[in-house]
Coordinates of C-alpha atoms in Angstrom, one line a residue:
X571 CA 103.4 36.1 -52.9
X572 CA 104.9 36.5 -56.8
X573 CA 106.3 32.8 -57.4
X574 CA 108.7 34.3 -59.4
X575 CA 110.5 36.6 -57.4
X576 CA 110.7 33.3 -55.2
X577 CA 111.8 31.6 -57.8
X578 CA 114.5 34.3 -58.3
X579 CA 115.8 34.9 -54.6
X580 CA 115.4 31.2 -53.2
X581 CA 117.0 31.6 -50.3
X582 CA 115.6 33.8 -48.2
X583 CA 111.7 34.8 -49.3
X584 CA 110.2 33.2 -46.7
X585 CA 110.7 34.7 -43.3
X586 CA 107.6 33.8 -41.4
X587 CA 107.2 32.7 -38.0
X588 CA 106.1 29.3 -37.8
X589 CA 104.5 27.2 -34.7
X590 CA 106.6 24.1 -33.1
X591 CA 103.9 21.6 -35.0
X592 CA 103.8 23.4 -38.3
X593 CA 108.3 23.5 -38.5
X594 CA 108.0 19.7 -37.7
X595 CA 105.6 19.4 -40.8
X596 CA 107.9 21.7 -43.1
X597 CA 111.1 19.6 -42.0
X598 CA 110.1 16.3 -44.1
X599 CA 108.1 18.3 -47.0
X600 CA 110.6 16.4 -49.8
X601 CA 108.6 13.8 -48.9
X602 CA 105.3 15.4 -48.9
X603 CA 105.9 16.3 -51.9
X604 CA 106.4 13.0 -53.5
X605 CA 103.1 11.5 -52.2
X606 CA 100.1 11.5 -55.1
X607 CA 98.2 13.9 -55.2
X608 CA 95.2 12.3 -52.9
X609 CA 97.5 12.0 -50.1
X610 CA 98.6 15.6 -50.3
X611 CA 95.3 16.4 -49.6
X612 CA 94.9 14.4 -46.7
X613 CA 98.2 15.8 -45.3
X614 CA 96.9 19.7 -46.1
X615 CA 93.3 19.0 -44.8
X616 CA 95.5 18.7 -41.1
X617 CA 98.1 22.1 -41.7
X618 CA 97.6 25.3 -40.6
X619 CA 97.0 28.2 -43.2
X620 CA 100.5 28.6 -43.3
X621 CA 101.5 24.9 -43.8
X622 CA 99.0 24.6 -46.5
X623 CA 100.3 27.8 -48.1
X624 CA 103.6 26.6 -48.2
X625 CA 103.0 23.4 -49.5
X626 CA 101.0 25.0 -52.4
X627 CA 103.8 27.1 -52.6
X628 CA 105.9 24.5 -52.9
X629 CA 103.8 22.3 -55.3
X630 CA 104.1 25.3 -57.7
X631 CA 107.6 25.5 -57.5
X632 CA 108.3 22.2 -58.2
X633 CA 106.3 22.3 -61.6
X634 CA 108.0 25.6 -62.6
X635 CA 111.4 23.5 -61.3
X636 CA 113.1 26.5 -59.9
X637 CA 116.0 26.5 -57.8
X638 CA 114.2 26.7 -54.5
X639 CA 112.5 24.0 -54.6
X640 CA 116.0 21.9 -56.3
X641 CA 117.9 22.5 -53.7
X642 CA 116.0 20.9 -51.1
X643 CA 117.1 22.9 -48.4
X644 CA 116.5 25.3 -45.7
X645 CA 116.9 27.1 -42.2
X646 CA 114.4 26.3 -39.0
X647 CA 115.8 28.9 -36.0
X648 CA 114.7 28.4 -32.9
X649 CA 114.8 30.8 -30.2
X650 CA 113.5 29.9 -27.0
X651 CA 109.3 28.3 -27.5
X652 CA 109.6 30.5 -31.2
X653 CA 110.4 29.3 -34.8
X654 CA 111.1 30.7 -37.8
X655 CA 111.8 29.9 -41.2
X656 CA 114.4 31.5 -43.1
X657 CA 115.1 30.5 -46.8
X658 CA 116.8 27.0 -47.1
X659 CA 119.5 25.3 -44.9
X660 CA 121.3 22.1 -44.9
X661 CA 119.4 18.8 -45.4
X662 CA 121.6 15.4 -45.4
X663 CA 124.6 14.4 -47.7
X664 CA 123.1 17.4 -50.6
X665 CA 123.5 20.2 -48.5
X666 CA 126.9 19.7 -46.8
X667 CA 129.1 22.9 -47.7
X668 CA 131.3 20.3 -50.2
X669 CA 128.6 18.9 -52.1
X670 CA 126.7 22.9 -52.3
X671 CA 130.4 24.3 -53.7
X672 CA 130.7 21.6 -56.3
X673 CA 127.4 22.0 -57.4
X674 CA 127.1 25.9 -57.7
X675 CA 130.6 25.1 -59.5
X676 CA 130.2 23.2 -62.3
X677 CA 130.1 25.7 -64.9
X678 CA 132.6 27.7 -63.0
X679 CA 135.7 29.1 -65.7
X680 CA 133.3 27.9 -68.2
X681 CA 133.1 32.3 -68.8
X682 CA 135.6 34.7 -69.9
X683 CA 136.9 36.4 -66.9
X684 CA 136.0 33.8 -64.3
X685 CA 138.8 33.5 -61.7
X686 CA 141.5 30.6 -61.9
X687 CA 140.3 27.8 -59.2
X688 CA 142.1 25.5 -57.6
X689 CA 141.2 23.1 -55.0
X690 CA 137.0 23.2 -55.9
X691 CA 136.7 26.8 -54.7
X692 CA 140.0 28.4 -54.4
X693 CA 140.7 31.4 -56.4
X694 CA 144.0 32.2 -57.5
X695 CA 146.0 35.2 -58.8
X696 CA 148.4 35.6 -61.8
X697 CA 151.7 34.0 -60.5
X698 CA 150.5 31.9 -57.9
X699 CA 149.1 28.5 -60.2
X700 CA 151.6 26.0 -58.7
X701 CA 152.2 27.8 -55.4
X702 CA 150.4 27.4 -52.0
X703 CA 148.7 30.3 -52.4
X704 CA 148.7 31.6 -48.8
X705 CA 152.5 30.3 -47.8
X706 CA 153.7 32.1 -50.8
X707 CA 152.9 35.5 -49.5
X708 CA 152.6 36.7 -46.0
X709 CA 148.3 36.4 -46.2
X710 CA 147.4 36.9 -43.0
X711 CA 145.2 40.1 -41.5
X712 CA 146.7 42.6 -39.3
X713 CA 145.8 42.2 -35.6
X714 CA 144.6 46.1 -34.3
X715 CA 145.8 47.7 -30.9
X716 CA 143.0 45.8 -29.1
X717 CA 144.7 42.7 -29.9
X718 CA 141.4 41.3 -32.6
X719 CA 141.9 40.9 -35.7
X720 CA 139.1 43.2 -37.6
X721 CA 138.1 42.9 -40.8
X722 CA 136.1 45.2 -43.1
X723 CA 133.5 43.8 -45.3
X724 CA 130.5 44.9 -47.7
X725 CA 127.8 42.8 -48.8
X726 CA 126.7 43.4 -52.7
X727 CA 123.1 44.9 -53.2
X728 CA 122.4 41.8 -55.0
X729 CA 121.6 40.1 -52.3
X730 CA 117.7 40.3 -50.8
X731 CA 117.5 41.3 -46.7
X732 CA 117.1 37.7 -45.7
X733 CA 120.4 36.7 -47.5
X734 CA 122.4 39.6 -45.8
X735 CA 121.2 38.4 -42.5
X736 CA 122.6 34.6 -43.2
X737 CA 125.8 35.7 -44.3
X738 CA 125.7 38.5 -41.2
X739 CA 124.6 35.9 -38.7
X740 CA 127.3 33.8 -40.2
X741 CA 130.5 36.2 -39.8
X742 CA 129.0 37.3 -36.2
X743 CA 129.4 33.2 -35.7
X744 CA 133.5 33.9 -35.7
X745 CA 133.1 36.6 -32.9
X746 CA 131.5 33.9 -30.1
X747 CA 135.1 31.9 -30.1
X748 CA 137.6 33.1 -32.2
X749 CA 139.5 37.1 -32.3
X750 CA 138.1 37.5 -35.3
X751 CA 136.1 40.7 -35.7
X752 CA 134.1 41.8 -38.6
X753 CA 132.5 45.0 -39.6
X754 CA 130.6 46.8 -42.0
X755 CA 133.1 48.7 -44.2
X756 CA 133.5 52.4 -43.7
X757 CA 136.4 54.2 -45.6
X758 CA 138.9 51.2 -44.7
X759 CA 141.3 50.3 -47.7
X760 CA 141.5 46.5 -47.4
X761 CA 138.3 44.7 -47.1
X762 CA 136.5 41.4 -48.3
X763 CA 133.5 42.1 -51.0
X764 CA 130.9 39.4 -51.0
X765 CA 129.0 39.6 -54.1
X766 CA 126.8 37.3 -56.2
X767 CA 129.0 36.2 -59.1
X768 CA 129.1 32.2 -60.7
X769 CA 129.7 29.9 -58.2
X770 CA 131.2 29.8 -54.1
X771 CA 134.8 30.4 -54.0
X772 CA 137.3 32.6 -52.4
X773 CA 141.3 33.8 -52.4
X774 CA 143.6 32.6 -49.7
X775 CA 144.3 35.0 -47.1
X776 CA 144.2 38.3 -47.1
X777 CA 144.8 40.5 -50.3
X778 CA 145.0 44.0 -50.6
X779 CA 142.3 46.3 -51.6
X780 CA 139.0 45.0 -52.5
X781 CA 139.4 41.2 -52.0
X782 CA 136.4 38.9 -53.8
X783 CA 134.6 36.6 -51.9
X784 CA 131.6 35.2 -54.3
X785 CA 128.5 33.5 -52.9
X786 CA 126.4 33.3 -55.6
X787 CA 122.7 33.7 -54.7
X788 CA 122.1 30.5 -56.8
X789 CA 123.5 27.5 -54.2
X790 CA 125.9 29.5 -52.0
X791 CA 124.1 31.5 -49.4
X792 CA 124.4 29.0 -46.6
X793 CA 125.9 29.9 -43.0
X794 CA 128.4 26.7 -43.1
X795 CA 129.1 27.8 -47.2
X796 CA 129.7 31.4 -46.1
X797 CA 132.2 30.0 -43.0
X798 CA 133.9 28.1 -45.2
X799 CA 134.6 30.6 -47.8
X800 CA 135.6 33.0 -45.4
X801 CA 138.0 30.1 -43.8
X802 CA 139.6 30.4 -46.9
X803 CA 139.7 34.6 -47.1
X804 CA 141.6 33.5 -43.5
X805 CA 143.8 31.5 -45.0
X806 CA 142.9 28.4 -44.6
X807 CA 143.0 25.5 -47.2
X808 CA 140.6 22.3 -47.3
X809 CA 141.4 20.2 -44.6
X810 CA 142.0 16.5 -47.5
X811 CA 144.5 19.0 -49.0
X812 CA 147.0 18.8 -45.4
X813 CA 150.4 17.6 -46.0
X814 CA 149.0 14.7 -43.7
X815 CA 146.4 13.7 -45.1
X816 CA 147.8 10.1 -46.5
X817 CA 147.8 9.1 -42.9
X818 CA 143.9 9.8 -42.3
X819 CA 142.3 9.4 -45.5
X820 CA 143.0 7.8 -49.3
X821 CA 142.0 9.4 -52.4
X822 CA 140.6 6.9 -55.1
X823 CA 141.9 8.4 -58.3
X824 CA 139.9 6.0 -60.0
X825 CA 136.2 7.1 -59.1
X826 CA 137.4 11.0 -59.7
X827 CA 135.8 13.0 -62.4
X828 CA 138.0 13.1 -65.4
X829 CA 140.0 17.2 -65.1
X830 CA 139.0 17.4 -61.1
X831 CA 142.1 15.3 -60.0
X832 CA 143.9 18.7 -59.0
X833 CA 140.7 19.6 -56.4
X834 CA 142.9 16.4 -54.2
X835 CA 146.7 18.1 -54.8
X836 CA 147.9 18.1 -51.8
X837 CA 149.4 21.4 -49.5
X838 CA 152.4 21.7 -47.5
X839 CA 150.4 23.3 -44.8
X840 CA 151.1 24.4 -41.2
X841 CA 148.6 22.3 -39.3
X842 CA 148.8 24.4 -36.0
X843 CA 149.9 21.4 -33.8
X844 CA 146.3 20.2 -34.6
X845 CA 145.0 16.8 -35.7
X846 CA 143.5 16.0 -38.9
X847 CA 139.5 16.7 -38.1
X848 CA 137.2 15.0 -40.3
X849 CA 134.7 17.3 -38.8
X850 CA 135.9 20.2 -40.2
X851 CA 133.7 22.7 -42.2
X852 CA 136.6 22.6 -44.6
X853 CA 136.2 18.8 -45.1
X854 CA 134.7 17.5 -48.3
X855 CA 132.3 14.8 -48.3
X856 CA 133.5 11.3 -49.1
X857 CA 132.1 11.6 -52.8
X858 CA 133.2 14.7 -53.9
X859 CA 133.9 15.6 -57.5
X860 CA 132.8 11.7 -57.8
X861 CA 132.5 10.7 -61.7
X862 CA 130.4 7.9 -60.9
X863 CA 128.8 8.8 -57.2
X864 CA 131.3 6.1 -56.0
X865 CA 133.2 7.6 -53.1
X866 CA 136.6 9.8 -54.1
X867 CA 137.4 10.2 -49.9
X868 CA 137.7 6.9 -47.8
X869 CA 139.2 7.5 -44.2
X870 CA 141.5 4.9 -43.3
X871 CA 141.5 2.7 -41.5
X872 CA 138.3 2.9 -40.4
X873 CA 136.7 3.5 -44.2
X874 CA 133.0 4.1 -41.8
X875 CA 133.9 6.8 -39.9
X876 CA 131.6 9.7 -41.0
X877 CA 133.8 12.6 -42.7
X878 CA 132.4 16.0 -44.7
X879 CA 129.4 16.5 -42.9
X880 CA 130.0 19.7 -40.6
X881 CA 127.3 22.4 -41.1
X882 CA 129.3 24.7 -38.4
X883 CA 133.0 25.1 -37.5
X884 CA 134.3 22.7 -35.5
X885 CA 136.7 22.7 -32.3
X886 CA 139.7 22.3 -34.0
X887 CA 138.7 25.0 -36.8
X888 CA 138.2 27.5 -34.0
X889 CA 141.4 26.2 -32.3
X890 CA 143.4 27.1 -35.4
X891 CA 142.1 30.3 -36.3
X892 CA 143.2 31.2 -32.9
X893 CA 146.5 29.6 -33.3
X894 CA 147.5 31.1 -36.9
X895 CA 146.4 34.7 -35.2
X896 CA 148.6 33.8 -32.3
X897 CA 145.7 33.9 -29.9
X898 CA 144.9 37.4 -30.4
X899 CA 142.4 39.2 -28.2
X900 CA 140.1 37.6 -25.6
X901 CA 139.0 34.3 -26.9
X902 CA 135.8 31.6 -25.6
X903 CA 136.6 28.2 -25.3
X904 CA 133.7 25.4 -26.8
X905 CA 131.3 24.8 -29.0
X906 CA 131.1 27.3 -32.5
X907 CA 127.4 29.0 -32.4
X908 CA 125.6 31.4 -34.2
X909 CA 124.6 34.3 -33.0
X910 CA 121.1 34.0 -32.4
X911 CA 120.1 30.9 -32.7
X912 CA 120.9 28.4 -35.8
X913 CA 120.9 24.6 -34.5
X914 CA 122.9 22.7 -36.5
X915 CA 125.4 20.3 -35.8
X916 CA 127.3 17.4 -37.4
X917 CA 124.9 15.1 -39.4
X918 CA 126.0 11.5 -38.7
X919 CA 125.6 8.4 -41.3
X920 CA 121.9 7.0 -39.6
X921 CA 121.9 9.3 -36.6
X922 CA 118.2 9.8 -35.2
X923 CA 118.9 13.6 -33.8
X924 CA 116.4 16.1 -32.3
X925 CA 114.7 18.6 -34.3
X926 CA 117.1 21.5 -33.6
X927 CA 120.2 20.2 -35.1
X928 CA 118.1 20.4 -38.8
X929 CA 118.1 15.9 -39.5
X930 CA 115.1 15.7 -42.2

């Protein structure tokens, strides 16, 4: 394998099928990879070939200190007795879809032409600085005669095969419970574009023509990133930003990054007769945009309850998709899922989980 086209397309080079034993040896490899180097050869003398590939492979990233290796994450799927490993995926507090945005970020409108962003990841057109960007216009897509909502889409060439699949596996997610329906664009005139440019980040509700979504290739390509983003191209804003939010949660000014206080603004939003879900894959973690890793997000009144930590939709983000497309279609009640078979789940503060919902 060429180390640096790994290095160069982190998220999705390694697409191998693994054994049960060798995925529970990959899940802690941070670790592994901190041991000295006498101890790594205990732990390889046990591995399989592959295991003991991949650790080299890994040892050699760290010392080149690409981005694969950085980021610390990525994807075990299960299906049935088999196991495969697909890129990166999320890992604790680091890889929650809040903390992956601000990251990929941070140099975001650093560039000429970078978009206007509000919000950490919202981008926002000419005219529309100090508006609600979706309640401002009428954003919402069309529902067709089959009573779905379908929604045309292309996927850049930037992207390498293992990336199109996570973002593909991760808009067929929406079609399990919710009426929305996405497909490959053909000669359709309004569609969403998902291309590698700086940074995760995405309008509000539907534009015409060719609308942007960006999910850079460099901290973006995650199945929870991509849902969120496309939450937004819905027209959905982050759930600390509801007119509500005062009642569920308290910003603390004080610990904010100087220039990111407008990422808490809040929205007057229509919250869908639904309550304020600290589960929700448009929930920021408790220390985001944090100038001092103190937290920014405290819910109140119980400051322990675990908040930003979704790696899939929740019940209430599938509830108000339907909702705000006025139940269109034939819709499944429960659980979000990809299709296929991505275990994840919410990642609680100290929660011992099994293997399939991705704990490290």
């Amino acid at each position: 394998m060429d180390f640096n086209t790994v290095c160069n397309t982190p998220y999705a080079t390694v697409i191998t099928k693994i054994s049960e034993k060798e995925a529970r040896y990959l899940l802690p490899y941070k670790q592994q990879l901190r041991a000295s180097k006498g101890q790594q050869t205990q732990q390889i003398s046990i591995m399989s070939a592959f295991a003991r590939t991949f650790l080299v492979l890994l040892s050699t990233l760290t010392s080149a200190q690409c981005h694969y290796q950085k980021s610390r994450c990525f994807i075990i799927e299960k299906s049935g007795e088999n196991y495969t490993m697909i890129g990166n995926g999320p890992e604790k507090d680091d890889c929650t879809a809040g903390k992956l945005i601000e990251e990929a970020n941070k140099n975001l409108g650093l560039n000429e032409g970078d978009p206007l962003i509000l919000f950490g990841d919202v981008a926002v057109g000419t005219g529309f600085q100090n508006a609600d960007p979706c309640t401002s216009r009428n954003c919402l897509w069309p529902k067709a005669n089959d009573g779905n909502v379908h929604i045309p889409y292309v996927i850049s060439n930037q992207y390498s095969s293992g990336e199109r699949s996570i973002i593909e596996r991760a808009l067929q997610a929406f079609h399990a419970s919710t009426c929305i329906r996405f497909h490959r664009r053909q000669s359709d005139m309004h569609y969403l574009d998902i291309r590698s440019l700086q940074g995760c980040w995405s309008f509000v509700g539907r534009r015409t023509g060719s609308q942007t979504v960006s999910l850079s290739r460099q901290g973006c390509v995650y199945p929870h990133v991509v849902q969120h983003e496309i939450l937004h191209a819905l027209g959905f804003n982050h759930e600390q930003c509801r007119s509500d939010r005062d009642e569920h949660v308290r910003i603390i000014y004080s610990n904010v990054a100087p220039g990111q206080e407008h990422n808490f603004r809040k929205v007057q939003t229509n919250n869908l007769g639904t309550p304020y879900d600290y589960d929700s894959v448009m929930h920021y973690p408790r220390n985001a945009f944090s100038r001092n890793g103190q937290p920014t997000i405290l819910p109140i009144p119980n400051r322990d309850v675990s908040i930003g930590r979704a790696t899939v939709m929740s019940r209430n983000d599938i509830l108000r998709i339907n909702r705000l497309y006025r139940y269109c279609g034939t819709t499944k009640a429960g659980e979000a899922h990809f299709t296929g078979s991505f275990h994840s789940g919410l990642m609680q503060d100290g929660e011992s989980c099994p293997f399939e919902r991705l704990c490290s």
